[in-house]
Short mmCIF file of N, CA and C in Angstrom, two decimals:
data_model
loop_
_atom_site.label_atom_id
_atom_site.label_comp_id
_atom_site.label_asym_id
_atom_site.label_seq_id
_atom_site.Cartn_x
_atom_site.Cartn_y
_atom_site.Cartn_z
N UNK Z 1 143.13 85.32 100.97
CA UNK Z 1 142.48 86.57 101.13
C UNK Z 1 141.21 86.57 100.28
N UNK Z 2 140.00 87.15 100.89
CA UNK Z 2 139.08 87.10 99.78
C UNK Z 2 138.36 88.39 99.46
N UNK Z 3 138.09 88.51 98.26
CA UNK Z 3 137.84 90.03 97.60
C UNK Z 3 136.37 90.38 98.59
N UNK Z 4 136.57 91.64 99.08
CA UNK Z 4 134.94 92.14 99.81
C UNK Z 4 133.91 93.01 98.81
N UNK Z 5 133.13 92.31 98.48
CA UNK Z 5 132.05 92.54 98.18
C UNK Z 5 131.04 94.07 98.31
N UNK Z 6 130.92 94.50 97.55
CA UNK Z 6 130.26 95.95 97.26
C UNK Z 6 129.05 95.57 96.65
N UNK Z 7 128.18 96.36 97.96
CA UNK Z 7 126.82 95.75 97.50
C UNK Z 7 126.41 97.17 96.45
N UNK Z 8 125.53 96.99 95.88
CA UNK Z 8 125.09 97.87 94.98
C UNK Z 8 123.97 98.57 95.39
N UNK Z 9 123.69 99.99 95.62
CA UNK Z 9 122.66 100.67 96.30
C UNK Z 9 121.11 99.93 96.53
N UNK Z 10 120.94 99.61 95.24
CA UNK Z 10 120.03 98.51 95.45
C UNK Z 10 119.52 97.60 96.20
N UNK Z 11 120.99 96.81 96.41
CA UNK Z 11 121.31 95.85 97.12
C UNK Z 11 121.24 95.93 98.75
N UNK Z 12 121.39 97.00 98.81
CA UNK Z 12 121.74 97.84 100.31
C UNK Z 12 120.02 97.96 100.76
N UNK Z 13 119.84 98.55 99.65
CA UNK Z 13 118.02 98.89 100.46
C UNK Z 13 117.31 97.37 100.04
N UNK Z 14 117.22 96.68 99.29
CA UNK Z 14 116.81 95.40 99.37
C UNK Z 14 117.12 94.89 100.60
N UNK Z 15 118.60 94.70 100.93
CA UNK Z 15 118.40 93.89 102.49
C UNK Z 15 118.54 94.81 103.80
N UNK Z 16 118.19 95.65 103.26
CA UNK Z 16 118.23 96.59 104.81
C UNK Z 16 116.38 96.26 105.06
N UNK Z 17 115.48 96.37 103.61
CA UNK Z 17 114.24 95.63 103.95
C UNK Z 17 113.94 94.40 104.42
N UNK Z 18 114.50 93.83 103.44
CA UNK Z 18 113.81 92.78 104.09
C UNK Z 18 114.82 91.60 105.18
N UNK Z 19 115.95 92.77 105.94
CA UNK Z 19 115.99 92.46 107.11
C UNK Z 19 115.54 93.05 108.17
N UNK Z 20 114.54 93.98 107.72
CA UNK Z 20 114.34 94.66 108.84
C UNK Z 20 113.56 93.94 110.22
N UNK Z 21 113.21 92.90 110.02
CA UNK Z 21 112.47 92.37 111.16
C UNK Z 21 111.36 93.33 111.92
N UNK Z 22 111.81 92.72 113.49
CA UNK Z 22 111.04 93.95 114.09
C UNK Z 22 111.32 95.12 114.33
N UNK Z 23 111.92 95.60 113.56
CA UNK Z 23 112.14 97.65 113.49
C UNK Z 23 111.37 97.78 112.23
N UNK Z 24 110.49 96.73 111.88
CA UNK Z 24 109.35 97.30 110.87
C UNK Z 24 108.09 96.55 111.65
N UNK Z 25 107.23 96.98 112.49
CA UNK Z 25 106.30 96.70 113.11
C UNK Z 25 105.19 96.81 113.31
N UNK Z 26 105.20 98.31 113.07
CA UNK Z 26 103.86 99.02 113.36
C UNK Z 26 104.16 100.81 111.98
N UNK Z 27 103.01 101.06 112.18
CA UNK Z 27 102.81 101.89 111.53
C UNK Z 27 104.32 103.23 111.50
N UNK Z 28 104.06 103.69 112.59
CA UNK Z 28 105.62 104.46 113.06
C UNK Z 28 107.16 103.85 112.18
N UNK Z 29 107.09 102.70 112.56
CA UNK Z 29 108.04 101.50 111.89
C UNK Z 29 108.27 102.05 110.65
N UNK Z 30 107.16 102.12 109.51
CA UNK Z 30 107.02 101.91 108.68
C UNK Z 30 107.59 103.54 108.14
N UNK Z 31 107.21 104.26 108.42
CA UNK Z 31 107.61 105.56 108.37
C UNK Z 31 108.88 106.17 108.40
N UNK Z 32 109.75 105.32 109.85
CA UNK Z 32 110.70 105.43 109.93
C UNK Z 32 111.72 105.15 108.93
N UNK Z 33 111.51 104.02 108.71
CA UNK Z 33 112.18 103.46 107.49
C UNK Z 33 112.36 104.22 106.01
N UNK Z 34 111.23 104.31 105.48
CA UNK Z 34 110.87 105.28 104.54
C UNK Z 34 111.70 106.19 104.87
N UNK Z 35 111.83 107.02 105.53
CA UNK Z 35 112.16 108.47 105.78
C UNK Z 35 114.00 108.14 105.77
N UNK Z 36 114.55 106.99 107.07
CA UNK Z 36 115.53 106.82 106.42
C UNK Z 36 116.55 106.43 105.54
N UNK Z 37 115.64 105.63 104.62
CA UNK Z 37 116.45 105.38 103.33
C UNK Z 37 115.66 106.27 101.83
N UNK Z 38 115.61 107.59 102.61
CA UNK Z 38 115.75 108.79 101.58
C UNK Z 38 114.22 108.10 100.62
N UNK Z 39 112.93 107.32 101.12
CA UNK Z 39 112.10 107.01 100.01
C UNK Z 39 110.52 107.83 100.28
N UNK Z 40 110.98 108.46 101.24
CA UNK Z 40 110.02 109.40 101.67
C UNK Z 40 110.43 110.90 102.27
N UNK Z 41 109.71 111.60 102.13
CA UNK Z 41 109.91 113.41 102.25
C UNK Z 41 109.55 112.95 103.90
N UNK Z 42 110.45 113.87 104.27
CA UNK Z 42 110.14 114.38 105.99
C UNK Z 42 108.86 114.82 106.21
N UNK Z 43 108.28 115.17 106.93
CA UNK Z 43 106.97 115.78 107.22
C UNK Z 43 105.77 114.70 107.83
N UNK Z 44 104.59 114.80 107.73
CA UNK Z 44 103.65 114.27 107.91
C UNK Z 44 103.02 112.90 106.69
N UNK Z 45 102.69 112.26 107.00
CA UNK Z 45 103.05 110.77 106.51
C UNK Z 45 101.98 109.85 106.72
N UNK Z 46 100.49 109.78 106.61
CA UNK Z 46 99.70 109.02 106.77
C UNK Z 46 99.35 107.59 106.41
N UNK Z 47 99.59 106.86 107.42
CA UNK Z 47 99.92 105.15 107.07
C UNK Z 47 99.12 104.70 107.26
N UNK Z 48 98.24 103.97 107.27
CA UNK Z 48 97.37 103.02 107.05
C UNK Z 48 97.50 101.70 107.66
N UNK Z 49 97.15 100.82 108.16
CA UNK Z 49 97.28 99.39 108.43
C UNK Z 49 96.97 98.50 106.76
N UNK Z 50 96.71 99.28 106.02
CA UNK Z 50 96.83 98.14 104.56
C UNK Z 50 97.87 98.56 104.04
N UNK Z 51 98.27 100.03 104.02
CA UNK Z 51 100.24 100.21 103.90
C UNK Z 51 100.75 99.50 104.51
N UNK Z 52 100.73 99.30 106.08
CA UNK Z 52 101.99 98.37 106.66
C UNK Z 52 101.34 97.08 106.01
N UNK Z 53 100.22 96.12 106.20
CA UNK Z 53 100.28 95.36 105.90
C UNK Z 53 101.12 94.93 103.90
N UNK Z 54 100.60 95.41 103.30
CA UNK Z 54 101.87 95.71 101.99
C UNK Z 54 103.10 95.48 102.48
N UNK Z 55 103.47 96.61 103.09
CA UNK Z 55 105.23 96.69 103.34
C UNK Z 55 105.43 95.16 103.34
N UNK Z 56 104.97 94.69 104.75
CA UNK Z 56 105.52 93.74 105.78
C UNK Z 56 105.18 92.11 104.65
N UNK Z 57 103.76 92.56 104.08
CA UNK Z 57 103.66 90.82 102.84
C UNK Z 57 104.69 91.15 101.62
N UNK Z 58 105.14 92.45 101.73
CA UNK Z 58 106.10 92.36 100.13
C UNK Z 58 107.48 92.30 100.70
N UNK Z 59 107.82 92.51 102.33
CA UNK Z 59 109.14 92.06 103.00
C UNK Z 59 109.04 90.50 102.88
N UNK Z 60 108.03 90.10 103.39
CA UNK Z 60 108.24 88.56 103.90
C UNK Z 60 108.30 87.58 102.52
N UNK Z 61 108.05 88.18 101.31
CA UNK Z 61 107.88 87.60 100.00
C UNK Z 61 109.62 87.92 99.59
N UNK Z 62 110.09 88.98 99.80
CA UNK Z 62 111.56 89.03 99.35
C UNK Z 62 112.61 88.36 100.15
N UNK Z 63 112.22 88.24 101.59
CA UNK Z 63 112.76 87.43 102.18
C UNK Z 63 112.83 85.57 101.93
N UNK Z 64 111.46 85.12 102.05
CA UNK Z 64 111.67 84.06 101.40
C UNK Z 64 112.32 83.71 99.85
N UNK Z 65 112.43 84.65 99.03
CA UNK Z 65 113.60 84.23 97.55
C UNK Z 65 114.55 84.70 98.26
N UNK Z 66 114.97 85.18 98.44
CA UNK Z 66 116.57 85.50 99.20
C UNK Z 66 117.13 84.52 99.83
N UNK Z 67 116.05 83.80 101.09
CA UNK Z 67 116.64 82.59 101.72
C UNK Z 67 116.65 81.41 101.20
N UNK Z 68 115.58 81.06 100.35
CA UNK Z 68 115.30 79.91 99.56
C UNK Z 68 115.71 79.86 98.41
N UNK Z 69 115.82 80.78 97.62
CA UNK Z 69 115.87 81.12 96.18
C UNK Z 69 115.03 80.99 95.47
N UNK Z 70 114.63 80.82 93.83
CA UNK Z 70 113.59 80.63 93.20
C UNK Z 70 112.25 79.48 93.66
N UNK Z 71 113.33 78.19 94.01
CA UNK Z 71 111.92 77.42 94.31
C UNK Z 71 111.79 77.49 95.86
N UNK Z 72 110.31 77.81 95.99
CA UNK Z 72 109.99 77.85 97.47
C UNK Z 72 110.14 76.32 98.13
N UNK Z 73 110.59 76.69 99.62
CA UNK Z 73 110.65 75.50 100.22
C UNK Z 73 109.22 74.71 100.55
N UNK Z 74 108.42 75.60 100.72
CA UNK Z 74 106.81 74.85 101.43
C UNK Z 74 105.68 75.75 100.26
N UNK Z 75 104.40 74.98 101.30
CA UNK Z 75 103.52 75.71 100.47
C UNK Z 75 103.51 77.12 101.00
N UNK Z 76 103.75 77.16 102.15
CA UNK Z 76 103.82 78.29 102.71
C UNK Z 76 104.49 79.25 102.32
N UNK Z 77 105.82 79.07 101.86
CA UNK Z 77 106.70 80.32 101.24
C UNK Z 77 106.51 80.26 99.56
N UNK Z 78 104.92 79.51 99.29
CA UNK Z 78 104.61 79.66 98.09
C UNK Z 78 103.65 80.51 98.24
N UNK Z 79 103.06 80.71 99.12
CA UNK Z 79 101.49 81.45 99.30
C UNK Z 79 102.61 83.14 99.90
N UNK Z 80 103.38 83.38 100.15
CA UNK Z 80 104.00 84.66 100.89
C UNK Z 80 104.74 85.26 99.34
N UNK Z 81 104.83 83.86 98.63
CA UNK Z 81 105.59 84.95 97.27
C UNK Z 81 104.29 85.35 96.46
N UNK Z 82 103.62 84.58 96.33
CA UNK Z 82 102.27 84.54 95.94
C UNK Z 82 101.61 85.79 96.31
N UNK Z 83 101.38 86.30 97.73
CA UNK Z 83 101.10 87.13 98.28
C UNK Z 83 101.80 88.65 97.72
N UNK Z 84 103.19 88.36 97.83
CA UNK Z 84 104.35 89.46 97.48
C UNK Z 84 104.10 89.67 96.08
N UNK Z 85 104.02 89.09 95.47
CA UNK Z 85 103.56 89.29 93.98
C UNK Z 85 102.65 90.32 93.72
N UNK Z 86 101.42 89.83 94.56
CA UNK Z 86 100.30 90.50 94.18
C UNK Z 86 100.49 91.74 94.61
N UNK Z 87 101.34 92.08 95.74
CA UNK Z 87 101.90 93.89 96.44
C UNK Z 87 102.41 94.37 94.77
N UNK Z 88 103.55 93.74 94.94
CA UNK Z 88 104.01 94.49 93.23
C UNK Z 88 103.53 94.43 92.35
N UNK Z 89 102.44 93.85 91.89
CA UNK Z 89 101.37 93.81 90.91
C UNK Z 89 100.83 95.06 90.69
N UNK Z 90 99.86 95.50 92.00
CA UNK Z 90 99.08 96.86 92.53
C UNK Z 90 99.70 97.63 92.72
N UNK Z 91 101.66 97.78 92.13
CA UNK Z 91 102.43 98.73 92.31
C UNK Z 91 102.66 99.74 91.13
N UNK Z 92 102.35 101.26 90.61
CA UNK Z 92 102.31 101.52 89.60
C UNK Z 92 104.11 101.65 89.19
N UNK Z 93 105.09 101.46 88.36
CA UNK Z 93 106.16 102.16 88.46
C UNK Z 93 106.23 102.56 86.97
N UNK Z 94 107.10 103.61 86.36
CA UNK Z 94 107.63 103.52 85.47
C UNK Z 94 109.12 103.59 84.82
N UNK Z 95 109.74 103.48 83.37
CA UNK Z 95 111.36 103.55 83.45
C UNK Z 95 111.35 104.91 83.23
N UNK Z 96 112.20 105.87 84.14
CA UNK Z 96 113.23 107.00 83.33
C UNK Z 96 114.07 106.81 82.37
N UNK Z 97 113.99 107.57 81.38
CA UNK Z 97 115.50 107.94 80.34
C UNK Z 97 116.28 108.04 81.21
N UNK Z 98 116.08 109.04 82.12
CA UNK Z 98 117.59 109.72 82.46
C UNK Z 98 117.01 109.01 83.71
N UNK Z 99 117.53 108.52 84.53
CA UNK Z 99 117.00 108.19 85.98
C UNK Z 99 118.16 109.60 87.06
N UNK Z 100 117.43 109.87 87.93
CA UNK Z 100 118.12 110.82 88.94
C UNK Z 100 119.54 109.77 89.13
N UNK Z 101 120.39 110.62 89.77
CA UNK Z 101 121.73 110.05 90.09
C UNK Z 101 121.73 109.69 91.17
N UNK Z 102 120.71 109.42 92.69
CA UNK Z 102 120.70 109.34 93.90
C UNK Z 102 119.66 107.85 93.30
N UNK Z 103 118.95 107.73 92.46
CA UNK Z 103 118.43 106.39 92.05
C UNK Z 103 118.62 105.56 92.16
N UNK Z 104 118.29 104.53 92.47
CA UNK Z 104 118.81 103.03 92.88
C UNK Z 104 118.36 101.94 91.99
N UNK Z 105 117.70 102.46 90.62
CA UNK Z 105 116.48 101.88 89.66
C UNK Z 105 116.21 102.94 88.99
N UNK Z 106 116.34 102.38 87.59
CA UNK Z 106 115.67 103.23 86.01
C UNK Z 106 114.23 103.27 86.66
N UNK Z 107 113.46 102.40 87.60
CA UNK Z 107 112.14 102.22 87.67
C UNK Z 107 112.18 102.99 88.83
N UNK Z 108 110.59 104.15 88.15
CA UNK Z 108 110.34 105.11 89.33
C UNK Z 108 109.26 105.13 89.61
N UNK Z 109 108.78 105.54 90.70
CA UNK Z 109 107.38 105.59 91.15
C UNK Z 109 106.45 106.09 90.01
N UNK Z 110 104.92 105.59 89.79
CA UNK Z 110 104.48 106.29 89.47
C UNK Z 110 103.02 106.57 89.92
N UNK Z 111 102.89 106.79 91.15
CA UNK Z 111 101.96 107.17 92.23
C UNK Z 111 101.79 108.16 92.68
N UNK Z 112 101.02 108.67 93.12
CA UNK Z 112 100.73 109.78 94.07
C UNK Z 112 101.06 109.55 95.74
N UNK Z 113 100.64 108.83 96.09
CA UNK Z 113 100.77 108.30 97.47
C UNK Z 113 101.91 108.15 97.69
N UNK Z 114 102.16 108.91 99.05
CA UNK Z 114 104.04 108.17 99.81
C UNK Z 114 104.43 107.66 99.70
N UNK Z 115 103.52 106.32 100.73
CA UNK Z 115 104.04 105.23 101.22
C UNK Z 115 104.31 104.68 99.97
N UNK Z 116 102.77 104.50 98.99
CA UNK Z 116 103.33 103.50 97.89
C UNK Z 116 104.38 103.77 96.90
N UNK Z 117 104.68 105.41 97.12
CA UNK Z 117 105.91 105.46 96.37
C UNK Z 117 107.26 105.23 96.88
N UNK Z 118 107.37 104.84 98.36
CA UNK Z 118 108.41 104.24 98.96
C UNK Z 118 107.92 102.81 98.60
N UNK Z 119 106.93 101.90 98.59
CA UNK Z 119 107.16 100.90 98.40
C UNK Z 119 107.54 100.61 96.79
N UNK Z 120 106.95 101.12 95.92
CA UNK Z 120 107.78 101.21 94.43
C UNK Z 120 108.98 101.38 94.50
N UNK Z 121 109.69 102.07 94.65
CA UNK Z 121 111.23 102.53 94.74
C UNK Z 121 112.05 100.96 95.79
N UNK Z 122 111.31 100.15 96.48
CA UNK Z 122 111.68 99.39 96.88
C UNK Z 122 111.32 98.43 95.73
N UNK Z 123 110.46 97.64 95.28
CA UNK Z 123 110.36 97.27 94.32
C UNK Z 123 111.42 97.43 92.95
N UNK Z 124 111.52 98.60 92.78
CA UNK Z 124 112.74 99.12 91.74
C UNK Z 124 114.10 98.88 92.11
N UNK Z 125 114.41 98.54 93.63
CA UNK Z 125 115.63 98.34 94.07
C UNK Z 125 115.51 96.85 93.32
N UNK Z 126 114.33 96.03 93.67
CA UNK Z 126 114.08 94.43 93.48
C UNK Z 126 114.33 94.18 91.77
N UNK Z 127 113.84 95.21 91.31
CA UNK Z 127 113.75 94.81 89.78
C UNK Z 127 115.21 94.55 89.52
N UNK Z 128 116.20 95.77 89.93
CA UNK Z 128 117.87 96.37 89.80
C UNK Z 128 118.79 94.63 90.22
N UNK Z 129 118.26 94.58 91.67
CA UNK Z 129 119.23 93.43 91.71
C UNK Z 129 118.43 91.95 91.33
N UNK Z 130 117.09 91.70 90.97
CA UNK Z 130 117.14 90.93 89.67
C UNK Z 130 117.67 90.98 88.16
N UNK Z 131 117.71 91.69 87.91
CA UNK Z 131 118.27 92.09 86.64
C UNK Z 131 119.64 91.87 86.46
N UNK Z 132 120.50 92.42 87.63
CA UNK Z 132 122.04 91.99 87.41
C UNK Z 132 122.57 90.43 88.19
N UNK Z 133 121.31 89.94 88.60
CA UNK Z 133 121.40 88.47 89.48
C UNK Z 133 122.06 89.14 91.22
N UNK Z 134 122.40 90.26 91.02
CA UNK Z 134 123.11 90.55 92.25
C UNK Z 134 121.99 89.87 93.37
N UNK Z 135 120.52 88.94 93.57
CA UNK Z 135 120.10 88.79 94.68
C UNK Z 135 120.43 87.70 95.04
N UNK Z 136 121.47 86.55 94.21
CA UNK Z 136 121.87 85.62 94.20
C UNK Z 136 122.84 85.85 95.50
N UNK Z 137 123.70 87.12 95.84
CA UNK Z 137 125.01 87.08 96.43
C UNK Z 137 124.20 87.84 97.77
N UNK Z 138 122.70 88.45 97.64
CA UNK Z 138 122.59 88.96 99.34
C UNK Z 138 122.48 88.04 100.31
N UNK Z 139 122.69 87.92 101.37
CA UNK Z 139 122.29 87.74 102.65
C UNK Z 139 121.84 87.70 103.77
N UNK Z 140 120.90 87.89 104.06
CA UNK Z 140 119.93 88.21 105.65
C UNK Z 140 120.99 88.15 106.50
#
């Protein structure tokens, strides 16, 4: 028998991203998502094609460590972490004392903007399950 595995909220929105494939596509996509994993307010939502492009280079950067792990297989999934880097670089976040209890990460947005505060809070999921190694055990 083998023990089943409890992913950690974190963990949950980490690979619900960066499996999202093509149900993250286009701008709409992008929104959708946001909205349903609680990282964006309902309402009106102005996206950008350099928001999706973000989303989709800081998906394809978490995807390749997930599948590969630390060392990239090519140059190619060196230039996409490379890439992904630089998304979370230009990401502002900061730690809460107290973090909310619906939190998924001490690390919280610290932006003005939506989107990029859904993409921080994704980021903060990334920091959460680096920190406890839990990205060692996800799976695409």
């Amino acid at each position: 028998m083998t023990t089943p595995t409890h992913l950690s909220t974190a963990a949950r929105l980490v690979t619900d991203f960066a499996s999202s494939g093509a149900r993250l596509s286009d701008r709409a996509d992008l929104a959708r998502f946001l909205r349903e994993h609680r990282l964006a307010t309902d309402g009106a939502m102005p996206i950008t094609l350099g928001d999706l492009e973000e989303a989709l280079t800081l998906r394809d950067a978490i995807r390749v460590v997930l599948t590969h792990g630390p060392e990239p297989a090519s140059d190619a999934d060196a230039e996409a972490i490379a890439r992904g880097q630089r998304v979370l670089d230009g990401l502002r976040v900061t730690v809460r004392l107290l973090p909310d209890a619906d939190s998924v990460s001490p690390l919280a947005p610290a932006v003005v903007d939506e989107v990029r505060r859904g993409l921080a809070r994704i980021a903060g999921a990334w920091a959460a399950v680096l920190a406890t190694g839990e990205w060692r055990d996800l799976r695409l």
